[in-house]
PDB file of C-alpha atoms in Angstrom:
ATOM      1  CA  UNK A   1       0.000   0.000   0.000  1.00  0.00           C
ATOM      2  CA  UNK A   2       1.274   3.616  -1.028  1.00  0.00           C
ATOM      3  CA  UNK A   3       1.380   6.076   1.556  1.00  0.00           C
ATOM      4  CA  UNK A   4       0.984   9.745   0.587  1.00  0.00           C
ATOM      5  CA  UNK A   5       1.995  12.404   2.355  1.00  0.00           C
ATOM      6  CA  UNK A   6      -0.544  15.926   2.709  1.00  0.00           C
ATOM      7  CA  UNK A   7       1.624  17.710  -0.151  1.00  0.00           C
ATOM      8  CA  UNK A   8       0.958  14.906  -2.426  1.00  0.00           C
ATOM      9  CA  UNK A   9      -2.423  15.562  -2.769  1.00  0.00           C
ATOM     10  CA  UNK A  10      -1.977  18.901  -4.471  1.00  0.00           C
ATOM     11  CA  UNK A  11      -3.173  18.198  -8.184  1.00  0.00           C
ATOM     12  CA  UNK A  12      -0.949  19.450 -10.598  1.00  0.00           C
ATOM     13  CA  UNK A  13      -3.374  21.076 -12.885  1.00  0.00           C
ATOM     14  CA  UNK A  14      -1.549  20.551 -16.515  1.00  0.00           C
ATOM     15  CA  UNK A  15      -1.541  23.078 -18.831  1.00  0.00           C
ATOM     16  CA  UNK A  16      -4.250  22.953 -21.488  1.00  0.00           C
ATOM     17  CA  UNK A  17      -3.257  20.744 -25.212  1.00  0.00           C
ATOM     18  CA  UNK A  18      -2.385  23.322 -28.236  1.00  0.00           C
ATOM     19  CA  UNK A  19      -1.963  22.744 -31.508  1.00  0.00           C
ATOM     20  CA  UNK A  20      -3.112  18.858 -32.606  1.00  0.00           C
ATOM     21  CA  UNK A  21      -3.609  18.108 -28.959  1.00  0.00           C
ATOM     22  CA  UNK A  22      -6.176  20.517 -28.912  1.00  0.00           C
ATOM     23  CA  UNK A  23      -7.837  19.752 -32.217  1.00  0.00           C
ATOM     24  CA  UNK A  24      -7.941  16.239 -31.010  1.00  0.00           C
ATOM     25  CA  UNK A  25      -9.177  17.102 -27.628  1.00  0.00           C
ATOM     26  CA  UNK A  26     -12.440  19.085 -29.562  1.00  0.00           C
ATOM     27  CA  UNK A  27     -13.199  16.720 -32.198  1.00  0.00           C
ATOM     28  CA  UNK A  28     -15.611  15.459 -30.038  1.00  0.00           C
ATOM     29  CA  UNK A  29     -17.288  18.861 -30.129  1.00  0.00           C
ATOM     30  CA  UNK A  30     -17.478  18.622 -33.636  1.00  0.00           C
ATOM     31  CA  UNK A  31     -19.246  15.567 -33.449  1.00  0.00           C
ATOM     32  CA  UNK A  32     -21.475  16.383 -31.025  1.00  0.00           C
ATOM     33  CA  UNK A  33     -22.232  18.935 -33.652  1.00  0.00           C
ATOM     34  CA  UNK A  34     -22.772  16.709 -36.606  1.00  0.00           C
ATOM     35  CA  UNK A  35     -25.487  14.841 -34.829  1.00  0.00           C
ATOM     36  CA  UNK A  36     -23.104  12.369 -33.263  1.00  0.00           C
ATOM     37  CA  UNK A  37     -23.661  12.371 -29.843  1.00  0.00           C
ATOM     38  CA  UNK A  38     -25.390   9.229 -29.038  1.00  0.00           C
ATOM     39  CA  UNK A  39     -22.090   7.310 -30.208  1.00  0.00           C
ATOM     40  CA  UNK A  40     -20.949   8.501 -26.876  1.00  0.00           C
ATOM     41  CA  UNK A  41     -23.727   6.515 -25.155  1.00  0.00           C
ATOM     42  CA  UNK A  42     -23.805   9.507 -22.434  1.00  0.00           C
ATOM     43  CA  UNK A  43     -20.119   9.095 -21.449  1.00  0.00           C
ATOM     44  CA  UNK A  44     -19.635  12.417 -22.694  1.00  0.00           C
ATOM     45  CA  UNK A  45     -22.007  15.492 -23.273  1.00  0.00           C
ATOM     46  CA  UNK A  46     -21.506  18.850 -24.828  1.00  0.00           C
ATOM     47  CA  UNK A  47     -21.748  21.838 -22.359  1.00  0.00           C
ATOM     48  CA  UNK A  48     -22.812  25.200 -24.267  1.00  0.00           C
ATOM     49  CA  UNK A  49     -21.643  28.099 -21.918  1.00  0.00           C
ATOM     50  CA  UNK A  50     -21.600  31.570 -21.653  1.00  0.00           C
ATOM     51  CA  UNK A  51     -18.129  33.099 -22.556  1.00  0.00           C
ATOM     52  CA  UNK A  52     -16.955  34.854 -19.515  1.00  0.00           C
ATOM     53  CA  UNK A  53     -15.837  37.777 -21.209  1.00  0.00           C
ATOM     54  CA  UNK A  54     -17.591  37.766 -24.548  1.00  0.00           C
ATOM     55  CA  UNK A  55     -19.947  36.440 -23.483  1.00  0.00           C
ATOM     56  CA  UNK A  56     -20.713  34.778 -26.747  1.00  0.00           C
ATOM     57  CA  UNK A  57     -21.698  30.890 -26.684  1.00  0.00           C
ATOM     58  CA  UNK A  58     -18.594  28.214 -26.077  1.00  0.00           C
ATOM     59  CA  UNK A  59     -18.958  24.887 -26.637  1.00  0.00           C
ATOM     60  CA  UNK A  60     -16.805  21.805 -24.640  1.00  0.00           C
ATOM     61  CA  UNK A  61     -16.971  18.368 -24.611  1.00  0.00           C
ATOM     62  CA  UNK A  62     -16.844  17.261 -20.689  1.00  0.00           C
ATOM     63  CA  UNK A  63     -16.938  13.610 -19.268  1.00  0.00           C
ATOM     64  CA  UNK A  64     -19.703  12.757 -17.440  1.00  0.00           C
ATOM     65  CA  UNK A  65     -18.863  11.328 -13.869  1.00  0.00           C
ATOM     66  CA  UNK A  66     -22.283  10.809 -12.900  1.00  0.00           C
ATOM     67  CA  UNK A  67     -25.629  11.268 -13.676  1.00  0.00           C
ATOM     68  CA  UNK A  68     -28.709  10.779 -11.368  1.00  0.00           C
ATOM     69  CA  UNK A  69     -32.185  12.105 -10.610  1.00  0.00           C
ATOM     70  CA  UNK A  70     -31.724  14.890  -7.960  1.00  0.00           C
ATOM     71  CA  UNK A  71     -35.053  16.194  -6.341  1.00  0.00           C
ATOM     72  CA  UNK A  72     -36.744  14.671  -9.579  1.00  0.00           C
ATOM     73  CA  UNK A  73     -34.585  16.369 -12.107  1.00  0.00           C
ATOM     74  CA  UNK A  74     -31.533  15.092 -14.431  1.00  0.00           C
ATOM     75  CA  UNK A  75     -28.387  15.967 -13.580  1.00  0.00           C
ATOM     76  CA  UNK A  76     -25.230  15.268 -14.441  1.00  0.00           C
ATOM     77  CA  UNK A  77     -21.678  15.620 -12.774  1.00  0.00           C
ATOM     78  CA  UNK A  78     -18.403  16.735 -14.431  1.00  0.00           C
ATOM     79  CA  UNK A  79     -14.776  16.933 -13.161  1.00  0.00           C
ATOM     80  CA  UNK A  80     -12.581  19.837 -14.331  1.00  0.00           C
ATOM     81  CA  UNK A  81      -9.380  17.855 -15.168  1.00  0.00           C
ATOM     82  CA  UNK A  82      -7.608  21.031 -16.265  1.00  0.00           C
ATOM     83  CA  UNK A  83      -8.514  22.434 -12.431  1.00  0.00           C
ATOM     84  CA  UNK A  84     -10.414  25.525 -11.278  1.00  0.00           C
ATOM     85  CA  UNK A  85      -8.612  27.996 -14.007  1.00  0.00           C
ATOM     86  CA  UNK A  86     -10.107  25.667 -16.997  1.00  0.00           C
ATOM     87  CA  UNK A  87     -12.390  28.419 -19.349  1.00  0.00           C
ATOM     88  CA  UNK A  88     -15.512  26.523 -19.362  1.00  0.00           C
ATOM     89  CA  UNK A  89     -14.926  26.273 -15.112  1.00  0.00           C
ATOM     90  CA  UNK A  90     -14.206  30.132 -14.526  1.00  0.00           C
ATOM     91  CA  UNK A  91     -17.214  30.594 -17.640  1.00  0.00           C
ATOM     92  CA  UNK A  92     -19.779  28.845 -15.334  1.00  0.00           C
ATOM     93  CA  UNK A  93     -18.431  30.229 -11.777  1.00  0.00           C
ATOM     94  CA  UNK A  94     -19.517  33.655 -13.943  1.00  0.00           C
ATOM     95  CA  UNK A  95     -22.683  32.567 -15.351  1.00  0.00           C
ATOM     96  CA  UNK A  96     -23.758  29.185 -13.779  1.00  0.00           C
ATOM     97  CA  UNK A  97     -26.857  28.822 -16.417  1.00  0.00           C
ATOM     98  CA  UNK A  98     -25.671  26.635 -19.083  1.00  0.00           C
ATOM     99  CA  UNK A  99     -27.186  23.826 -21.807  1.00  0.00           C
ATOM    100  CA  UNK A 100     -26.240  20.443 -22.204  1.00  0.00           C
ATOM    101  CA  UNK A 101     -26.559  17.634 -25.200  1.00  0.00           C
ATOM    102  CA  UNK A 102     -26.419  14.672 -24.255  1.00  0.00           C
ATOM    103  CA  UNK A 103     -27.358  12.160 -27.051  1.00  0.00           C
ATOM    104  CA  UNK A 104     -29.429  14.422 -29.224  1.00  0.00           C
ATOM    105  CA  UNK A 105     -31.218  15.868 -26.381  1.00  0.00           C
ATOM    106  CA  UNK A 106     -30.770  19.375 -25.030  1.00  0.00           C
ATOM    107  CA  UNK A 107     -31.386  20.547 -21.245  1.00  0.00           C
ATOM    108  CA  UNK A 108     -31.379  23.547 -20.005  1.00  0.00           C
ATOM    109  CA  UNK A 109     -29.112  23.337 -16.720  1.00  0.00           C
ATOM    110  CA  UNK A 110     -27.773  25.311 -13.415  1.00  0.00           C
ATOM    111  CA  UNK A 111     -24.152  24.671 -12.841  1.00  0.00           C
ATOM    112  CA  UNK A 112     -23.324  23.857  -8.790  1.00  0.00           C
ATOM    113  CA  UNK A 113     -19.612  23.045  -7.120  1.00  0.00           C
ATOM    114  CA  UNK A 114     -19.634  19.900  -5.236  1.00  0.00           C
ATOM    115  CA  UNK A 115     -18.342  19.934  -1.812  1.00  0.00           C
ATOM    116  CA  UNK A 116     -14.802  18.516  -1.615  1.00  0.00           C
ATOM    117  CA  UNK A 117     -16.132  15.432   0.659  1.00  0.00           C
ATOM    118  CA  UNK A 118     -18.905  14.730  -2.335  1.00  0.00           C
ATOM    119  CA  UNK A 119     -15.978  15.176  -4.745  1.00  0.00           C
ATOM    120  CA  UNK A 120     -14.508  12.412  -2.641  1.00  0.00           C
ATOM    121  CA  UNK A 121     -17.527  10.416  -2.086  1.00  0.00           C
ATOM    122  CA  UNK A 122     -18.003  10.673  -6.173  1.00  0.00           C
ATOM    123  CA  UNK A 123     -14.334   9.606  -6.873  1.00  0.00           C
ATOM    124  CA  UNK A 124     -14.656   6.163  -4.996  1.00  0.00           C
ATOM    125  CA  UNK A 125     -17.900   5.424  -6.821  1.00  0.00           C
ATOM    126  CA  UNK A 126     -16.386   6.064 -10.264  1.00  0.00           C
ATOM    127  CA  UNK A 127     -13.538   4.481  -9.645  1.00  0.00           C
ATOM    128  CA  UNK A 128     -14.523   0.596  -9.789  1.00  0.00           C
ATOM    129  CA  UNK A 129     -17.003   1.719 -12.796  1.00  0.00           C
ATOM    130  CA  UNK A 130     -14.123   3.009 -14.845  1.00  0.00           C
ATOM    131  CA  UNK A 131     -10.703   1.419 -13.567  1.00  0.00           C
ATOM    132  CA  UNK A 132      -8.628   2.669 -16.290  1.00  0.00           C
ATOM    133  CA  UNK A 133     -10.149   6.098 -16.547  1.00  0.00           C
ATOM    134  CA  UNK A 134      -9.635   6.650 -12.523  1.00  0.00           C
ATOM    135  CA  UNK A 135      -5.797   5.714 -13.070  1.00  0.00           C
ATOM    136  CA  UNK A 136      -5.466   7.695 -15.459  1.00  0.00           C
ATOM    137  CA  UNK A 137      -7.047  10.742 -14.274  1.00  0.00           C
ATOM    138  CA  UNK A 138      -5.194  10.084 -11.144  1.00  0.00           C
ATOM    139  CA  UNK A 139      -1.760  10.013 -13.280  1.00  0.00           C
ATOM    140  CA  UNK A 140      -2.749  12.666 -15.489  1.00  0.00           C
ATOM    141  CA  UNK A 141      -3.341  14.784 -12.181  1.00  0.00           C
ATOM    142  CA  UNK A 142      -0.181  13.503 -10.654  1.00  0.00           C
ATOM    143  CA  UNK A 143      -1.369  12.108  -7.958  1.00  0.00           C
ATOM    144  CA  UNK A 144      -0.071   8.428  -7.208  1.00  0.00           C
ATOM    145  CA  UNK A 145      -3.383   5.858  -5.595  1.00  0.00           C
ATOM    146  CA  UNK A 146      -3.108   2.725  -4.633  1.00  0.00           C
ATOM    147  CA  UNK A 147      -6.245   1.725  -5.807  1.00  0.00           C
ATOM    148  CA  UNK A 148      -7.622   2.225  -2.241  1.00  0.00           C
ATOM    149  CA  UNK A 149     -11.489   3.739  -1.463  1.00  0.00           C
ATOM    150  CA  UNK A 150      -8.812   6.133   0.921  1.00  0.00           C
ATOM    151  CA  UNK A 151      -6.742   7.098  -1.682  1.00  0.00           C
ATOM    152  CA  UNK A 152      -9.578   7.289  -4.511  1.00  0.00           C
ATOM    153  CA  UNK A 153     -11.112   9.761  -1.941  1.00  0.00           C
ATOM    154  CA  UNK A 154      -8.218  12.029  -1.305  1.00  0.00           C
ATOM    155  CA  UNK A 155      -7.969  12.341  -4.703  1.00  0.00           C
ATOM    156  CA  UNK A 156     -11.584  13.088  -5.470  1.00  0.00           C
ATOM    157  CA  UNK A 157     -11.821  16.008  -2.384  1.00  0.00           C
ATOM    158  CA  UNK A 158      -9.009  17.627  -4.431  1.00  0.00           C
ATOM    159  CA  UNK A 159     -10.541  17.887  -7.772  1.00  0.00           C
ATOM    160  CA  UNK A 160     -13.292  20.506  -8.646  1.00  0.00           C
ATOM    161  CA  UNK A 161     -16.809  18.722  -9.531  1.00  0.00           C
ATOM    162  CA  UNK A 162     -19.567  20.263 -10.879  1.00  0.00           C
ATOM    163  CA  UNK A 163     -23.359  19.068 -11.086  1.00  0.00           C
ATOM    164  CA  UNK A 164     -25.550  20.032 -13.553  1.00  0.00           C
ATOM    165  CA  UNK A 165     -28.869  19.938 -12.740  1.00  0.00           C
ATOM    166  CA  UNK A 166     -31.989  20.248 -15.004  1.00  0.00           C
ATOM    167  CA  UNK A 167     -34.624  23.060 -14.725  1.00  0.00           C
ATOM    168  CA  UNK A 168     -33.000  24.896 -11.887  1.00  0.00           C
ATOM    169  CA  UNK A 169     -32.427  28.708 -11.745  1.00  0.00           C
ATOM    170  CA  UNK A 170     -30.654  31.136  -9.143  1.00  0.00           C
ATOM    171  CA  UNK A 171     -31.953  34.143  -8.329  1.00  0.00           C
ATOM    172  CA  UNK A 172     -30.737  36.647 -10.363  1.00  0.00           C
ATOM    173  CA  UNK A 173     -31.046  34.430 -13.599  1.00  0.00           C
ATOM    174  CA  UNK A 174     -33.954  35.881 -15.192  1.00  0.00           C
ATOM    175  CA  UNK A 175     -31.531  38.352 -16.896  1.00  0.00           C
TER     176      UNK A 175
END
């Protein structure tokens, strides 16, 4: 078993891809946009936000953690790999209203952060759903898990989650 000390569960927050990395990284964007998006099978939706500064629509592809029935609406939970300074994080910490596709089906949805325990709480459930995918999101992080509920959950109170819930509107949204 792997021992980690507190300062190794700082994420590392890697840079964003450029150049073919980052046409490769938004292909699935453009498929989403071709009518596509069921060959994801709801692994992956596209989240339509508000530019934070242009506030002009932006479009990213996001892996979906989770998705449930909260309160009796849809929702679905994303991870920002690319940590709190990733543009479509910062564009939905400005305007939290959003849309999602998932499939071929649109929902209007209200951004919330998770609280780091849930983040935790979330990590160990996705972890023995998608092995691979929690090692390497782990590794891509730099973190270093044993493969440990513990160590799944340190990881997960570190990383910024985000739920997207159906229907739901802050005040001050009617803008």
């Amino acid at each position: 078993m792997t021992h980690q000390s507190e300062a190794s569960l700082e994420p590392r927050h890697p840079a964003p891809p450029t150049g073919w990395r980052r046409t490769a990284v938004r292909l699935p964007v453009h498929m989403f946009r071709a009518g596509l998006g069921p060959l994801f099978r709801g692994r992956l939706l596209l989240l339509v936000h508000t530019g934070r500064t242009s506030g002009q629509p932006r479009r990213t592809a996001v892996e979906v953690v989770e998705s449930a029935t909260v309160d009796g609406r849809r929702s679905w939970t994303v991870a920002s790999g690319f940590g709190p300074a990733a543009d479509w994080y910062a564009n939905l910490k400005r305007t939290p209203q959003a849309t999602v596709q998932v499939g071929r089906r649109f929902h209007a949805v209200t951004a919330a952060d998770l609280p780091a325990e849930e983040g935790g709480e979330l990590m160990v459930r996705y972890a023995p759903r998608h092995p691979r995918g929690a090692r390497r999101l782990c590794s891509y992080l730099g973190f270093a898990v044993d493969g440990s509920a513990e160590g799944y959950r340190a990881v997960g109170e570190s990383i910024a989650f985000v739920r997207l819930t159906e229907g739901v509107r802050t005040a001050g949204s009617d803008r």
